[in-house]
Amino acid sequence: MENIKVIVGLGSCGIAAGANKVFEKIKALKEADNLKFELKKTSCIGMCYREPLVEIVDDKGSYLYGDINEKKAAELIEKHILENEPIKSYVVQSDLFETPDKDFIKDQVKITLRNCGYIDPEIIEEYEVRGGYRAIRKIAGQRISRLDVIQTVINSGLRGRGGGGFPTGLKWKFANNNKADEKFIICNADEGDPGAFMDRSVLEGDPHAVLEGMIIGAYAIEATGGVIYCRAEYPLAIKRLNIAIEQARRKGYLGKNILSIDGFNFDIYIKEGAGAFVCGEETALIASVEGERGMPRKRPPFPAESGLWQKPTNINNVETLANIPWILLHGSEEYAKYGTEKSKGTKVFALAGKIKRSGLVEVPMGMSIRDVIFKLGGGIQNDKKFKAVQMGGPSGGCIPAYLADTIIDYDSVNDTGAIMGSGGMVVMDETTCMVDVAKFFLDFTQKESCGKCTFCRAGTKRMLEILTRITEGKGEEGDIEKLEELSYQIKDSSLCGLGQTAPNPVLTTIKYFREEYEVHIRDKKCPAKVCKALLTYEVDPDKCTGCMVCAKNCPTDAIDGARKEVHFIRQDACIKCGTCYTKCKFDAIKIY
Amino acid sequence: MRIARISEKKITEEQEQVDVNLLDSLIEKYKDKKGNLIPLLQGTQDIFGYIPHEAFEKISSQVGIELSDMYGVVTFYAQFRLNPVGKHIIKVCHGTACHVQNANAITDALKESLKINDGETTEDGMFTLELVACLGCCSLAPVMMIDNETHGKLTGGQAVKIIKNIKIKESN
């Protein structure tokens, strides 16, 4: 039993699903009977749809168990560990036999996520054993020059994974060109896109990879200080980063004359963001680190010339930095083997929405959107009809089902009107209203606009008013044209990326789903049955059995009717939440 | 715009009884550091749950930051609150994944049941309702977080039930 390892996935998703309870249960059972197996923690494995996950590794191989609760955990100890009989029906992934979930894993290429789910992120040695800090050791040991490091990154074709897609190596080159007594490297971990959680998973699952990426970057551009700007909403990520920084200092990867490279002094501290989406924009982020309102500044000068405290500054995203050690260790050619002509390597996506297998996937660039959603993601929940996929969050757009064969690279996705963005992929089915989605994103960007540029501040407000009107059945002829006109003006007259891209969700939904807008405006109907003001809930008297389930579940007690009698919905009290519709087993609630 | 976040509700003097001496060690730690305003405010909120009026004045006079600069920063970032919060903070996720899985139903049912809007606290000081952009548990959508516990795959009715259970526990 000493050889058996039990590993519990304790990322944020897992913990939300109850992984802490499972871990405590296993720990209690182990201690109660003085069992000798090894109990370990890891972070996000990526299969969020199966959380909580427990992996048991024995002499024969690895078994990843999914949907584990305390009761099932006790069964696993009993059967698998004590009786040596794996419970095959709970296994979601194994290297010994095939499972239905194998398609989720099979086509993935894990570079960024190479350690996520494999190591305990709070133990530096586990990172080192899997090749960690070997890239910076190689640079120090072989005396690889700064320019050669930069050239390797340029040759790899790595582009900024935060959404911009700017070649990382070139960015480093610019920062290297500007000489100054102080220089900074900032890791942008202000993952603000609603529906995206890639960076959080990397920070929680493999914080040392990000640190090593920063250390290599600092060496390349001669940075003297490092800042990780992390969302305060990610407490677990911040905790693990703090532990990692402390360990790296202790081992001499941070501090003075790092790895005996003469004059290479570098340290990192964490700056907690305070909740402002616009701080994902480089110049706004710098303003925020300086303690001000996070409002973007005019460029030029670019941060590479004058950034944090007016010193040359280089800003990279979490995922970009996590790739760096791998590229330096394995070489640029190895990295550039994956991907398309202009987009090299792999990209991590957060699959969410109406998809069967939601979670974190890393695929080589060039895979089609259809393969990601249907092969890896297993298709649409309840086998409904795939309508669109939202990529790029509030700056991106909706790609319709008929363009699902679009391949994933920066340029192909841009051609659709969406953007690659940071990697959120929210899948929508026939029950998603595209006008409502456009309104949702605009509401978000409108609230998050810093207010500096008039068109972004006032224009998004006017657009939101028009969209709200349309979803309330008060749309007018000419509204679509007005939205388009405002969109182009906002794009043209905004200083930063937030304003320049804010209209994208509206423009793409108009482009691909214009008819749906027209039905809202002309017929005052919402085909997807989402826009509440356009709906009426009624009980079908022929189908109602008087079971009272709807009345019991109604949050506003708007449903009248005695047992075994036809029920009635009082329209004045109905908040149109749809609970009755989802609860009714007899299909007796009709939406008009 | 971000100004929309400023609640019109004014707090009475009775409600605001805070011991600003608790700020001393925080001010000591950050006093002479560059870019210290946000960490100072975050620390203050960690202590009081919001940024009380007296804390503004104390930090301003001791650290030398203008009150107007402080107010500007507090109202800019979503994290900062100007009003005291309830015993339990309910965060309803309105990220994209939760939105398409009908997070509105949860918010509407909670607003109806608690008789408060986004950012407000119930009269008994028990619950504060906050709508947030993304809790990062997209696969469990729609999600809400009460204090530090996340509840996933909810309907409006279930959300109200969870609140009712907390109320029952509190009254015992």
mmCIF file of N, CA and C in Angstrom, chain B residues 53-92:
data_model
loop_
_atom_site.group_PDB
_atom_site.id
_atom_site.type_symbol
_atom_site.label_atom_id
_atom_site.label_comp_id
_atom_site.label_asym_id
_atom_site.label_seq_id
_atom_site.Cartn_x
_atom_site.Cartn_y
_atom_site.Cartn_z
ATOM 1 N N HIS B 53 -16.084 56.617 6.782
ATOM 2 C CA HIS B 53 -15.737 58.026 6.618
ATOM 3 C C HIS B 53 -14.504 58.410 7.450
ATOM 4 N N GLU B 54 -14.508 57.976 8.694
ATOM 5 C CA GLU B 54 -13.401 58.359 9.583
ATOM 6 C C GLU B 54 -12.059 57.796 9.117
ATOM 7 N N ALA B 55 -12.130 56.619 8.463
ATOM 8 C CA ALA B 55 -10.891 56.024 7.965
ATOM 9 C C ALA B 55 -10.303 56.887 6.857
ATOM 10 N N PHE B 56 -11.190 57.412 5.997
ATOM 11 C CA PHE B 56 -10.738 58.328 4.948
ATOM 12 C C PHE B 56 -9.910 59.455 5.565
ATOM 13 N N GLU B 57 -10.489 60.076 6.593
ATOM 14 C CA GLU B 57 -9.849 61.264 7.167
ATOM 15 C C GLU B 57 -8.531 60.913 7.838
ATOM 16 N N LYS B 58 -8.542 59.780 8.535
ATOM 17 C CA LYS B 58 -7.328 59.403 9.242
ATOM 18 C C LYS B 58 -6.187 59.108 8.267
ATOM 19 N N ILE B 59 -6.503 58.305 7.228
ATOM 20 C CA ILE B 59 -5.452 57.959 6.256
ATOM 21 C C ILE B 59 -4.963 59.230 5.561
ATOM 22 N N SER B 60 -5.917 60.078 5.186
ATOM 23 C CA SER B 60 -5.558 61.301 4.481
ATOM 24 C C SER B 60 -4.588 62.150 5.313
ATOM 25 N N SER B 61 -4.911 62.327 6.598
ATOM 26 C CA SER B 61 -4.071 63.219 7.401
ATOM 27 C C SER B 61 -2.727 62.579 7.738
ATOM 28 N N GLN B 62 -2.717 61.261 7.910
ATOM 29 C CA GLN B 62 -1.462 60.640 8.322
ATOM 30 C C GLN B 62 -0.543 60.257 7.170
ATOM 31 N N VAL B 63 -1.122 59.963 6.013
ATOM 32 C CA VAL B 63 -0.282 59.533 4.896
ATOM 33 C C VAL B 63 -0.085 60.683 3.911
ATOM 34 N N GLY B 64 -0.979 61.655 3.983
ATOM 35 C CA GLY B 64 -0.823 62.805 3.097
ATOM 36 C C GLY B 64 -1.399 62.605 1.714
ATOM 37 N N ILE B 65 -2.449 61.769 1.621
ATOM 38 C CA ILE B 65 -3.121 61.615 0.329
ATOM 39 C C ILE B 65 -4.386 62.472 0.381
ATOM 40 N N GLU B 66 -4.643 63.191 -0.717
ATOM 41 C CA GLU B 66 -5.831 64.047 -0.750
ATOM 42 C C GLU B 66 -7.104 63.204 -0.643
ATOM 43 N N LEU B 67 -8.093 63.729 0.100
ATOM 44 C CA LEU B 67 -9.370 63.022 0.213
ATOM 45 C C LEU B 67 -9.996 62.784 -1.157
ATOM 46 N N SER B 68 -9.871 63.785 -2.037
ATOM 47 C CA SER B 68 -10.494 63.648 -3.364
ATOM 48 C C SER B 68 -9.842 62.509 -4.151
ATOM 49 N N ASP B 69 -8.526 62.341 -4.027
ATOM 50 C CA ASP B 69 -7.851 61.234 -4.706
ATOM 51 C C ASP B 69 -8.339 59.895 -4.162
ATOM 52 N N MET B 70 -8.518 59.860 -2.846
ATOM 53 C CA MET B 70 -8.978 58.607 -2.231
ATOM 54 C C MET B 70 -10.387 58.259 -2.699
ATOM 55 N N TYR B 71 -11.247 59.262 -2.696
ATOM 56 C CA TYR B 71 -12.629 59.013 -3.110
ATOM 57 C C TYR B 71 -12.663 58.585 -4.575
ATOM 58 N N GLY B 72 -11.818 59.229 -5.375
ATOM 59 C CA GLY B 72 -11.744 58.875 -6.791
ATOM 60 C C GLY B 72 -11.394 57.411 -6.979
ATOM 61 N N VAL B 73 -10.426 56.929 -6.228
ATOM 62 C CA VAL B 73 -9.992 55.537 -6.365
ATOM 63 C C VAL B 73 -11.061 54.580 -5.815
ATOM 64 N N VAL B 74 -11.643 54.936 -4.676
ATOM 65 C CA VAL B 74 -12.646 54.057 -4.059
ATOM 66 C C VAL B 74 -13.844 53.854 -4.989
ATOM 67 N N THR B 75 -14.262 54.929 -5.639
ATOM 68 C CA THR B 75 -15.446 54.798 -6.499
ATOM 69 C C THR B 75 -15.110 54.211 -7.858
ATOM 70 N N PHE B 76 -13.822 54.121 -8.163
ATOM 71 C CA PHE B 76 -13.433 53.569 -9.470
ATOM 72 C C PHE B 76 -13.453 52.045 -9.464
ATOM 73 N N TYR B 77 -12.990 51.446 -8.377
ATOM 74 C CA TYR B 77 -12.819 49.997 -8.344
ATOM 75 C C TYR B 77 -14.015 49.300 -7.696
ATOM 76 N N ALA B 78 -14.429 48.225 -8.330
ATOM 77 C CA ALA B 78 -15.632 47.521 -7.889
ATOM 78 C C ALA B 78 -15.493 46.937 -6.486
ATOM 79 N N GLN B 79 -14.250 46.675 -6.086
ATOM 80 C CA GLN B 79 -14.035 45.982 -4.819
ATOM 81 C C GLN B 79 -14.442 46.823 -3.611
ATOM 82 N N PHE B 80 -14.314 48.153 -3.715
ATOM 83 C CA PHE B 80 -14.483 48.992 -2.529
ATOM 84 C C PHE B 80 -15.941 49.328 -2.248
ATOM 85 N N ARG B 81 -16.275 49.336 -0.963
ATOM 86 C CA ARG B 81 -17.639 49.657 -0.544
ATOM 87 C C ARG B 81 -17.606 50.880 0.357
ATOM 88 N N LEU B 82 -18.653 51.675 0.260
ATOM 89 C CA LEU B 82 -18.759 52.860 1.108
ATOM 90 C C LEU B 82 -19.808 52.680 2.200
ATOM 91 N N ASN B 83 -20.446 51.514 2.187
ATOM 92 C CA ASN B 83 -21.470 51.253 3.195
ATOM 93 C C ASN B 83 -21.148 49.973 3.945
ATOM 94 N N PRO B 84 -21.578 49.888 5.206
ATOM 95 C CA PRO B 84 -21.327 48.651 5.945
ATOM 96 C C PRO B 84 -22.061 47.484 5.276
ATOM 97 N N VAL B 85 -21.513 46.296 5.464
ATOM 98 C CA VAL B 85 -22.149 45.132 4.849
ATOM 99 C C VAL B 85 -22.860 44.279 5.889
ATOM 100 N N GLY B 86 -23.727 43.425 5.396
ATOM 101 C CA GLY B 86 -24.461 42.523 6.272
ATOM 102 C C GLY B 86 -23.573 41.403 6.790
ATOM 103 N N LYS B 87 -24.169 40.567 7.624
ATOM 104 C CA LYS B 87 -23.405 39.469 8.221
ATOM 105 C C LYS B 87 -22.973 38.474 7.143
ATOM 106 N N HIS B 88 -23.878 38.235 6.191
ATOM 107 C CA HIS B 88 -23.562 37.309 5.097
ATOM 108 C C HIS B 88 -23.557 38.065 3.774
ATOM 109 N N ILE B 89 -22.513 37.849 2.993
ATOM 110 C CA ILE B 89 -22.467 38.496 1.684
ATOM 111 C C ILE B 89 -22.816 37.463 0.613
ATOM 112 N N ILE B 90 -23.866 37.776 -0.135
ATOM 113 C CA ILE B 90 -24.286 36.878 -1.207
ATOM 114 C C ILE B 90 -23.745 37.437 -2.511
ATOM 115 N N LYS B 91 -22.887 36.659 -3.184
ATOM 116 C CA LYS B 91 -22.376 37.106 -4.474
ATOM 117 C C LYS B 91 -23.001 36.235 -5.555
ATOM 118 N N VAL B 92 -23.817 36.859 -6.394
ATOM 119 C CA VAL B 92 -24.404 36.098 -7.488
ATOM 120 C C VAL B 92 -23.557 36.335 -8.728
#
